[in-house]
Short mmCIF file of C-alpha atoms and ligand atoms in Angstrom, two decimals:
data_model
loop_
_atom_site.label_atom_id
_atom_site.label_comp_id
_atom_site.label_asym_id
_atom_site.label_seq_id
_atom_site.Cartn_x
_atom_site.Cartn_y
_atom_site.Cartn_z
CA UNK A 106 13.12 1.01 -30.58
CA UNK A 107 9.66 -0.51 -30.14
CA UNK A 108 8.50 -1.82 -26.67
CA UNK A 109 5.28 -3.38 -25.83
CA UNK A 110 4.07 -2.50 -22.31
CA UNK A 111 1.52 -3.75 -20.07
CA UNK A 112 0.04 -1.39 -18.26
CA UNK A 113 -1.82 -2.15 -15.01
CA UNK A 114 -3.45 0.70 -13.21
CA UNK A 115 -4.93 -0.48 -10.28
CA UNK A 116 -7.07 1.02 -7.86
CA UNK A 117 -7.18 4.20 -6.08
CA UNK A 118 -4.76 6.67 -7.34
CA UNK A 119 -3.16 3.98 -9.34
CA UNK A 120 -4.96 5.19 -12.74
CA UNK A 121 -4.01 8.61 -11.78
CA UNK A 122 -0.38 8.11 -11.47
CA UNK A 123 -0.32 5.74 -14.14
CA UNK A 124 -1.81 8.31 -16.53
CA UNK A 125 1.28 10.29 -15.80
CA UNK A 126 4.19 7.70 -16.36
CA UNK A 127 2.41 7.30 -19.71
CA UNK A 128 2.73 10.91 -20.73
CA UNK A 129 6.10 11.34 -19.48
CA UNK A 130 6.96 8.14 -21.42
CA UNK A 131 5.82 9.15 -24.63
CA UNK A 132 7.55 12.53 -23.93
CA UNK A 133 10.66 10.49 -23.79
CA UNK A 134 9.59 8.80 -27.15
CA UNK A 135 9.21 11.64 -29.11
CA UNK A 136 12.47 13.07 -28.19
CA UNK A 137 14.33 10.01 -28.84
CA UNK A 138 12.13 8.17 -31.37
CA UNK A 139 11.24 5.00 -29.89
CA UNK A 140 7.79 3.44 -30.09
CA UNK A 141 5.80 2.33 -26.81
CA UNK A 142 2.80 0.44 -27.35
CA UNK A 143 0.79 0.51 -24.34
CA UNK A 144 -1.83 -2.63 -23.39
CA UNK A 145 -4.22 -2.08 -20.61
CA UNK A 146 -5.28 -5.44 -18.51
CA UNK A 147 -6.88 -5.88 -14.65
CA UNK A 148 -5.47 -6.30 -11.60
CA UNK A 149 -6.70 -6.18 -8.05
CA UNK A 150 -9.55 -4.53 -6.75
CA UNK A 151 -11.09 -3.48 -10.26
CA UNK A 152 -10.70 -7.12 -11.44
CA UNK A 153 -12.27 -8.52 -8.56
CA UNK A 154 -15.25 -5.78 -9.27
CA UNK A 155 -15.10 -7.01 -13.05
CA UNK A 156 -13.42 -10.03 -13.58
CA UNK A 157 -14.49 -11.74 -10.34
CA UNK A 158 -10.88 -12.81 -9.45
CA UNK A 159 -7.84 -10.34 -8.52
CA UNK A 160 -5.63 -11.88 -11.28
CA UNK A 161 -7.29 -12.52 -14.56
CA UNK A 162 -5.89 -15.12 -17.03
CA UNK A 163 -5.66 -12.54 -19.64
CA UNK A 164 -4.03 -9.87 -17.26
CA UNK A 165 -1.18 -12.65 -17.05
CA UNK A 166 -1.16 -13.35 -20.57
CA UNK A 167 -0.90 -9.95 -21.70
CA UNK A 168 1.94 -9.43 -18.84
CA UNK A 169 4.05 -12.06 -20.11
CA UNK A 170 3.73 -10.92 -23.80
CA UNK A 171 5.13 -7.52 -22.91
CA UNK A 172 8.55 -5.99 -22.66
CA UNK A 173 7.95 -4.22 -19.35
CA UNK A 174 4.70 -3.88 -16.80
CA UNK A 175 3.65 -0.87 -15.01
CA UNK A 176 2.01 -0.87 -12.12
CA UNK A 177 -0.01 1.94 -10.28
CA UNK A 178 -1.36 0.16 -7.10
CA UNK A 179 -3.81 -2.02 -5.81
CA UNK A 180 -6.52 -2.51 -2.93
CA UNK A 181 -8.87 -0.06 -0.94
CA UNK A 182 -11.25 -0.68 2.40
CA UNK A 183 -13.80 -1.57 -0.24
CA UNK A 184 -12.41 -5.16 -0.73
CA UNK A 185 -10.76 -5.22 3.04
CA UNK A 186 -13.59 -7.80 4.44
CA UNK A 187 -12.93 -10.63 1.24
CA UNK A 188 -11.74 -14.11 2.11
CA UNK A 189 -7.38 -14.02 1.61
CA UNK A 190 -7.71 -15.42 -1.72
CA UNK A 191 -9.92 -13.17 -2.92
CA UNK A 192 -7.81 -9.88 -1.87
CA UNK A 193 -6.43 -7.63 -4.31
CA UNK A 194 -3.37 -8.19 -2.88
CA UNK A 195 -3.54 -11.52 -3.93
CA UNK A 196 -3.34 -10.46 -7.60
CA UNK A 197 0.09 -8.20 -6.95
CA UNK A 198 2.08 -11.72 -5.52
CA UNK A 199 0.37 -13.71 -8.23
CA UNK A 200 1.92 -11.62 -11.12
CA UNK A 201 5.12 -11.64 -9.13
CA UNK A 202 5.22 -15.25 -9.07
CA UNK A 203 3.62 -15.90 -12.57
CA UNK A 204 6.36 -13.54 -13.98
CA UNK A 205 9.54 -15.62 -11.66
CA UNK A 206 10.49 -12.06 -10.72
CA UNK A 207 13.07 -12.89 -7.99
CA UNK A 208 14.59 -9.72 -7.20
CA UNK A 209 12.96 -5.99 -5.95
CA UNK A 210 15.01 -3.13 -6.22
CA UNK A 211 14.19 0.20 -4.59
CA UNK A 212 16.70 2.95 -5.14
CA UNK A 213 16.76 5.39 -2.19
CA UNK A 214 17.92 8.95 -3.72
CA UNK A 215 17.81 11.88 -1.38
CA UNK A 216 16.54 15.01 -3.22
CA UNK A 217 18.88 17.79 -1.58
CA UNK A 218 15.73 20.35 -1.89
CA UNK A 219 13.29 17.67 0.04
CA UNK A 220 15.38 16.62 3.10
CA UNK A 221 13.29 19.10 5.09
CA UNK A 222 10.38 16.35 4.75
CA UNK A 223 12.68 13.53 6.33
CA UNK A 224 12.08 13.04 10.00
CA UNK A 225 16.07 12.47 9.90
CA UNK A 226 18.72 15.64 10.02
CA UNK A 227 19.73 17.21 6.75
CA UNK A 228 23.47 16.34 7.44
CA UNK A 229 22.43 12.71 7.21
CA UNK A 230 20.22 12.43 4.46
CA UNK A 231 22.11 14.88 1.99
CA UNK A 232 23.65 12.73 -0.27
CA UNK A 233 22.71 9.29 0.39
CA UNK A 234 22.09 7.44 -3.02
CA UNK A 235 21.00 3.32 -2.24
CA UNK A 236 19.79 0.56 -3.69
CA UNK A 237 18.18 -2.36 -1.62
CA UNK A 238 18.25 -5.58 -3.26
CA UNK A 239 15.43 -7.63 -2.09
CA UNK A 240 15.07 -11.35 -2.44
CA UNK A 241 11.37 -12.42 -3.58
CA UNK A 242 10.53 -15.42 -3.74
CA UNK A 243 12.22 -17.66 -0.44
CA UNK A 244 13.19 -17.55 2.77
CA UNK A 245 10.48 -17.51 5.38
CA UNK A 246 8.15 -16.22 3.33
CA UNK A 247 7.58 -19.25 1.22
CA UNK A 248 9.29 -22.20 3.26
CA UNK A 249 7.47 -24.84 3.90
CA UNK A 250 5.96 -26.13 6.22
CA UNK A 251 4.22 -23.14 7.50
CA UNK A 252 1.79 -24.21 9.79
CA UNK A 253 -0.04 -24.18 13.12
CA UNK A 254 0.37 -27.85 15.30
CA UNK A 255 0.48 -29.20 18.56
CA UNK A 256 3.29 -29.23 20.42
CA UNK A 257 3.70 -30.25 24.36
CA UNK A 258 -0.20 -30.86 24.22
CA UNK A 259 -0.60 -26.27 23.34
CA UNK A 260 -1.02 -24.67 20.14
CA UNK A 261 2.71 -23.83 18.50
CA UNK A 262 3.54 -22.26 14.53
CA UNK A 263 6.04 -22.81 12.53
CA UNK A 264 7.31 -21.16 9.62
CA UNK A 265 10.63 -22.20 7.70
CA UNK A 266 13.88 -20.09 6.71
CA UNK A 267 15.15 -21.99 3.44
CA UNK A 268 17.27 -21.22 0.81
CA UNK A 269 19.18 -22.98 -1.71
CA UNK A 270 22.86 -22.48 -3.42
CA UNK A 271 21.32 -21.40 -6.60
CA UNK A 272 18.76 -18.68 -4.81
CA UNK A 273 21.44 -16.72 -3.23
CA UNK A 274 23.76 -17.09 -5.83
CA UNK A 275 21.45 -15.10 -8.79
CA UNK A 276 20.03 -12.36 -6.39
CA UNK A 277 23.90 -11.74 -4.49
CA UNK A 278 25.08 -11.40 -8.58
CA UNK A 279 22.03 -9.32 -9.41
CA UNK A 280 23.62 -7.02 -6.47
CA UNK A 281 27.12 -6.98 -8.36
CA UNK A 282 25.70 -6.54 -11.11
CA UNK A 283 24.23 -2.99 -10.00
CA UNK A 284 27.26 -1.97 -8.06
CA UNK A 285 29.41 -2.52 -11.27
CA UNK A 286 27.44 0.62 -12.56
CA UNK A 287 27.13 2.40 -9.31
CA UNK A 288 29.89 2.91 -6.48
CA UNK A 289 31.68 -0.58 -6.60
CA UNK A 290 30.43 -1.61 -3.02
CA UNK A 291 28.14 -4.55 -1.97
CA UNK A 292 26.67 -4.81 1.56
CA UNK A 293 25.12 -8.26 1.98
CA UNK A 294 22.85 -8.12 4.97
CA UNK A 295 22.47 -11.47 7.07
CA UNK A 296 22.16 -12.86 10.38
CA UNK A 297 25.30 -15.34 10.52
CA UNK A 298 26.07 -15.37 14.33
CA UNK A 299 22.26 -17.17 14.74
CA UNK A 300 21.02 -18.89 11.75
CA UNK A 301 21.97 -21.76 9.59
CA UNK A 302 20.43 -19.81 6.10
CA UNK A 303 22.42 -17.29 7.07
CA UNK A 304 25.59 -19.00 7.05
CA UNK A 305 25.27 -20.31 3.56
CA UNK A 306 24.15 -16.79 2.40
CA UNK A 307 27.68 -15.13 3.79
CA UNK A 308 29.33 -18.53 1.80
CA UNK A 309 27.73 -18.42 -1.46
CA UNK A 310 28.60 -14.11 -1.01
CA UNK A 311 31.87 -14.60 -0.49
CA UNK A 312 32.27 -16.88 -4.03
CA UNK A 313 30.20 -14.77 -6.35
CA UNK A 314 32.25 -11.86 -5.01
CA UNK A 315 35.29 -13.42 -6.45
CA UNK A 316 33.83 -13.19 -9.49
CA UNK A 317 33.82 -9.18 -9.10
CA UNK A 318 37.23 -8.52 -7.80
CA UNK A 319 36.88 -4.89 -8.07
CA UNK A 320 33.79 -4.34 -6.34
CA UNK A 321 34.49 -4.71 -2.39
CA UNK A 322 31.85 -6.67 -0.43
CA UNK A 323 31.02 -6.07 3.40
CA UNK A 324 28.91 -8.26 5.58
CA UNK A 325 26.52 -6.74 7.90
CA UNK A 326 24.49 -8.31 10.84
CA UNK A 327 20.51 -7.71 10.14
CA UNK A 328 20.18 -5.68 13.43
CA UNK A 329 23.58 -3.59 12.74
CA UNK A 330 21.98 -2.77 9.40
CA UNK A 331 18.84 -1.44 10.70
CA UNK A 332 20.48 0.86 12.90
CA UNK A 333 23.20 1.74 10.58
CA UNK A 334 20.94 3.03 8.01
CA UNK A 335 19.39 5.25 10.45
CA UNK A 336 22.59 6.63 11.47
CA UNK A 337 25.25 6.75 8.60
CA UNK A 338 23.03 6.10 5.80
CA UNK A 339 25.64 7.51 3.52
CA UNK A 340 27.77 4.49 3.72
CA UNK A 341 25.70 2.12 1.52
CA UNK A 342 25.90 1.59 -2.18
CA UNK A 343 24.06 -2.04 -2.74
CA UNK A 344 22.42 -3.84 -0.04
CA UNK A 345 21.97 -7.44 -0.95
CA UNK A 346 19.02 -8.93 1.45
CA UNK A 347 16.62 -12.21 1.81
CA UNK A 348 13.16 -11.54 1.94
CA UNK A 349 12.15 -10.74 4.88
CA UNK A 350 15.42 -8.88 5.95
CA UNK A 351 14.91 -6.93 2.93
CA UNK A 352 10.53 -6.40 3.58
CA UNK A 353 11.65 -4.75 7.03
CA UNK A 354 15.16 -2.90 5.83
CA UNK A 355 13.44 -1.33 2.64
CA UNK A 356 10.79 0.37 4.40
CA UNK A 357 12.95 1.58 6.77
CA UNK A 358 15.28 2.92 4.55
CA UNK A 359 12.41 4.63 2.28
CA UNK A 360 11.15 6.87 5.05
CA UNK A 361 14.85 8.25 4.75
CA UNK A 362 13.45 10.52 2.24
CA UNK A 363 10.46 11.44 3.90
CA UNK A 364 7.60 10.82 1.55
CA UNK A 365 5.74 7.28 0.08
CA UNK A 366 5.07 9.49 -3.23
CA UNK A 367 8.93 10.09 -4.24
CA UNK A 368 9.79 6.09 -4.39
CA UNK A 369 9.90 3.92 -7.46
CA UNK A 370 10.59 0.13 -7.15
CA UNK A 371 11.57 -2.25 -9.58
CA UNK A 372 10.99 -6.30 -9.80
CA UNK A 373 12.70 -8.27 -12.34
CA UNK A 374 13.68 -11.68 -12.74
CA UNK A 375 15.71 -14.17 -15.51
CA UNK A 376 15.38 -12.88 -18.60
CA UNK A 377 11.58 -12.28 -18.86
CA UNK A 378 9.62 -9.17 -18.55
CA UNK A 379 9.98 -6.54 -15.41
CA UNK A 380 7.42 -5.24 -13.51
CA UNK A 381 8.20 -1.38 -12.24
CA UNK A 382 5.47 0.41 -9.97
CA UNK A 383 5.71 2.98 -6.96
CA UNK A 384 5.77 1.84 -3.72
CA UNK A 385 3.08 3.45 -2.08
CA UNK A 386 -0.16 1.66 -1.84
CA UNK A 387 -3.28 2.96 -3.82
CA UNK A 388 -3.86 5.59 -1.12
CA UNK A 389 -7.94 5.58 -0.96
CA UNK A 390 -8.02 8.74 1.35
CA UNK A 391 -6.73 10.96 -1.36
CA UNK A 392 -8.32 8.92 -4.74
CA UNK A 393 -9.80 10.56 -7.68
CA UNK A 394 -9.18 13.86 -6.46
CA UNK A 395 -5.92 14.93 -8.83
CA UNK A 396 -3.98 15.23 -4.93
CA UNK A 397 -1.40 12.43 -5.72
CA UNK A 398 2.32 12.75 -5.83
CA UNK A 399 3.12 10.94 -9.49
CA UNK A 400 6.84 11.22 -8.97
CA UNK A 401 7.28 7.95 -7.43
CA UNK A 402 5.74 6.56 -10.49
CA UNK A 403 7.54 8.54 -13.11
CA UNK A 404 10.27 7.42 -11.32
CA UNK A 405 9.60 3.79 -11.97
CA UNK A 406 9.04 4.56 -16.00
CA UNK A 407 12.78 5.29 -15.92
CA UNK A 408 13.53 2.19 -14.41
CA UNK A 409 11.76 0.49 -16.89
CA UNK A 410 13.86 2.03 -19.44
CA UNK A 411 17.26 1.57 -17.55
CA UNK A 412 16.56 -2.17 -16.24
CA UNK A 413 14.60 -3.46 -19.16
CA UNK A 414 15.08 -1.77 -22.18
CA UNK A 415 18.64 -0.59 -21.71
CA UNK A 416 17.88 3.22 -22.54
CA UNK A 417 20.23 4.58 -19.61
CA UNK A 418 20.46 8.10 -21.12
CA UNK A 419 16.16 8.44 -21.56
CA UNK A 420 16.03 7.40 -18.05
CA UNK A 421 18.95 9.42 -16.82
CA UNK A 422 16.76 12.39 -18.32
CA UNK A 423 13.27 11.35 -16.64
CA UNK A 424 15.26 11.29 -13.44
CA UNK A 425 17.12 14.83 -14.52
CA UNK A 426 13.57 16.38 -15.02
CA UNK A 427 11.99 15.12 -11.41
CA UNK A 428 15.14 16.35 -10.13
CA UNK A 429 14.62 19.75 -11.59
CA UNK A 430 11.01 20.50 -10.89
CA UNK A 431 11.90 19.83 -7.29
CA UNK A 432 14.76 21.78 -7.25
CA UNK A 433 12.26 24.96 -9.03
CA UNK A 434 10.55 24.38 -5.92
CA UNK A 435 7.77 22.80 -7.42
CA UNK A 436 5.72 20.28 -4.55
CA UNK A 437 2.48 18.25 -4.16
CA UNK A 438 1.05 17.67 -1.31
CA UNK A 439 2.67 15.19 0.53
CA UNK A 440 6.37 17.02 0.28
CA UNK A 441 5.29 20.43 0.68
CA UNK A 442 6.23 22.23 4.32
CA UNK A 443 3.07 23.61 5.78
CA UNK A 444 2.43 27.06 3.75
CA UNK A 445 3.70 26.22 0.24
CA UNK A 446 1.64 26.23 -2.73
CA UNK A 447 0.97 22.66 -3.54
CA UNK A 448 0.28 21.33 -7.07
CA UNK A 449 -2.17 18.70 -8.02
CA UNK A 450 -1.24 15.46 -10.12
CA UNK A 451 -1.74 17.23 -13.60
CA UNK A 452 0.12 19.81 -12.95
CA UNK A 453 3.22 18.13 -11.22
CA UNK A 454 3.00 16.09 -14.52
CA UNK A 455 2.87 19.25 -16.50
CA UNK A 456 6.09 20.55 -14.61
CA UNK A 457 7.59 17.78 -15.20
CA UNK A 458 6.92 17.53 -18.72
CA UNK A 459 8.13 20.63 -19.54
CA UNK A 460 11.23 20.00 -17.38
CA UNK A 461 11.98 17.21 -20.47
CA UNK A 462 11.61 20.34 -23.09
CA UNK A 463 13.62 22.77 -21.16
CA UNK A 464 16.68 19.93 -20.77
CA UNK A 465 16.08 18.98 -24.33
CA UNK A 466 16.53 22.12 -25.28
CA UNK A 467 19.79 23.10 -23.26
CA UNK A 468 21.64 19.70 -24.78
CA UNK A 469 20.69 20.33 -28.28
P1 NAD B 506 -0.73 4.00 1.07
O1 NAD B 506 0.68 3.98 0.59
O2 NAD B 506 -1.78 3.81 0.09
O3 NAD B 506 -1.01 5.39 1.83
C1 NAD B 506 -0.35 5.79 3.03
C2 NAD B 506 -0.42 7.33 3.15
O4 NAD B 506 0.45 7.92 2.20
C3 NAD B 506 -1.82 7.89 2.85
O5 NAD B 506 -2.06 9.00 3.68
C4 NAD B 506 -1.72 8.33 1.40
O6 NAD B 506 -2.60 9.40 1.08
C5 NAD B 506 -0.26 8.76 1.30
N1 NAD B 506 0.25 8.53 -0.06
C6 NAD B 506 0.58 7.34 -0.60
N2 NAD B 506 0.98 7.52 -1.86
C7 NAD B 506 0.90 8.83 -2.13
C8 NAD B 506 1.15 9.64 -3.26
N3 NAD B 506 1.60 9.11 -4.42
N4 NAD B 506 0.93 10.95 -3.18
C9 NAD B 506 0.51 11.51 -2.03
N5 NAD B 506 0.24 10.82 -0.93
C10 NAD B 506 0.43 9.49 -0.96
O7 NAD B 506 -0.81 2.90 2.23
P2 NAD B 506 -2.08 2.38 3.04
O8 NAD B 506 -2.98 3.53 3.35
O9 NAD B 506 -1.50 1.58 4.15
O10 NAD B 506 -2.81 1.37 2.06
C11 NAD B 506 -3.92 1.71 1.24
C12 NAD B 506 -4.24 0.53 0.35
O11 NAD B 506 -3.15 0.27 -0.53
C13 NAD B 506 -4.47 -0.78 1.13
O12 NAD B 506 -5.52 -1.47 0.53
C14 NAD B 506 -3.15 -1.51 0.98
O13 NAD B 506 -3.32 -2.91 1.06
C15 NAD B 506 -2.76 -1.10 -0.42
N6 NAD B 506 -1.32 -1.18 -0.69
C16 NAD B 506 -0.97 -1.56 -1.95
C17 NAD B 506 0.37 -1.59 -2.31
C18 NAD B 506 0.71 -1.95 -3.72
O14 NAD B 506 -0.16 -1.96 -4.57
N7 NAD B 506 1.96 -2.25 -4.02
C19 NAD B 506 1.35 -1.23 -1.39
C20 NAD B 506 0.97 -0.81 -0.11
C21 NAD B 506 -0.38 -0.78 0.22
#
């Protein structure tokens, strides 16, 4: 097969950890004889330095042209004093919304050999395998009107919780859609004893679920869910959230594992292209100096190739090899216990490139 993809490396470690999805990628190629052609375009920080604007036209352009779009990450304290429109992060909810990408899915998988790096016990984090489905682009978020006015003669704000039929209906089926191929279970995470939104998010759940007889569907409360996930994590397959639910719930439910640099994230929307990226931030403390963990982003590669080019078996062997160099032991920084030998971001990439070879070589 032959994919186009854009790549956007960011700032910080972004270029660093993008450099190392790309050789993993073409690894994956070569063994299976597929074709990526990589684009490079601007976003954030080093488009504001360049381009004078955090998302360039072209960057869009090239974006929407592609089969997939990986992202490193973007910002850094040197653009923290620009005016809001001007911030990098600006440019990361502009390609979002330029690209209609509705839903974000973060996978939670916890690495048996890691759980020592959770701030959780071992019993509770060994085995837990999740997927948060977050809704992207309503709710409170974007409702309208958001705004400061008087009310009783003080200062009040308002912001507005909306969603529509059709909004619920295509993220609650992206969330079947994923449990189909994972452990048949749907949690769909609301607040239905207080809001109005919620209400019509537990309806519309109900009648897509009937559309997916064999995959059972729970409701959970918002605040149930927060504490469930601390203490029986285990029970979740797909969690099916709005926006902001999903903002809070998904960080929450990454520190499960215990480090930023193991989690990949995906966004995709109708029909278009996805955009997969790690989601750590671009991590200015450790740039440029070869410290950063490039797992999460590897990670995201086989994503890509699961979500948006339909090669289950090339991701299932990306995800096979991270698997193995951290079961050989093999750590960077940020997931090794005080004492270990830590590798830098070449040579995690290295380890992880030969893990490819070495599981190559065992199935032929
Ligand atoms: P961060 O995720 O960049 O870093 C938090 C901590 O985790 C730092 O100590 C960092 O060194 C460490 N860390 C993160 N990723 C790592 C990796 N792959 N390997 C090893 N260590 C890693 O979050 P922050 O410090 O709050 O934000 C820094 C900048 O990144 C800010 O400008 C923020 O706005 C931006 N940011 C961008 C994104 C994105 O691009 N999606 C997400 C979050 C933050």
């Amino acid at each position: 097969m032959n994919k186009k993809i854009t790549v956007l490396p960011g700032d910080g470690i972004g270029p660093e950890v993008v450099q190392s999805a790309i050789e993993v990628l073409n690894s994956v190629a070569k063994h299976y004889n597929h074709e990526f052609e990589y684009t490079y375009a601007k976003l954030g920080g080093v488009a504001i330095d360049e381009e004078n604007t955090p998302l360039p036209e072209e960057t869009v352009r090239l974006c929407k042209q592609s089969d997939g779009v990986l992202l490193g990450a973007v910002g850094g304290p040197k653009w923290d004093t620009l005016p809001g429109h001007m911030r990098p992060e600006k440019g990361l909810l502009g390609i979002r919304k330029e690209l209609n990408l509705f839903a974000n899915l973060r996978p939670v998988t916890a690495h048996e050999s890691l759980t020592g790096s959770s701030t959780l016990k071992s019993e509770v984090i060994n085995g837990v395998d999740l997927m948060i489905v977050r809704e992207l682009t309503g709710g409170l978020y974007f409702g309208e009107p958001s705004e400061r006015r008087q009310v009783n003669g003080e200062e009040a704000a308002l912001d507005t919780m909306i969603y529509s039929r059709s909004e619920i209906e295509r993220i609650m089926r992206q969330g079947f859609e994923l449990a189909k191929v994972r452990r048949q279970k749907v949690t769909s995470v609301d607040k239905a004893n207080v809001l109005e939104s919620s209400r019509l998010w537990r309806e519309v759940a109900i009648e897509v679920g009937k559309d997916y007889p064999d995959i059972e569907l729970e409701h959970m409360l918002v605040d149930n869910a927060a504490m469930q996930l601390i203490r029986n994590p285990k029970q979740f397959d797909v969690v099916v959230t709005e926006n902001m639910f999903g903002d809070i719930l998904s960080d929450e439910a990454s520190m499960l594992t215990g480090s930023l640099g193991m989690l990949p994230s995906a966004s995709i929307g109708s029909g278009g292209p996805g955009l997969y990226e790690p989601i750590h931030g671009s991590a200015p403390d450790i740039a440029g100096q070869n410290k950063a963990n490039p797992l999460a982003t590897i990670a995201s590669t086989a994503m890509m190739l699961k979500y948006s080019f339909g090669m289950v078996e090339e991701a299932d062997l990306i995800d096979a090899a991270i698997s193995k160099v951290l079961n050989d032991g093999h750590r960077t920084g940020d997931i090794s216990n005080p004492g270990e030998a830590t590798l830098s971001t070449t040579e995690m990439t290295a380890k992880v490139l030969e893990a490819i070879e070495e599981l190559q070589a065992v199935k032929n």
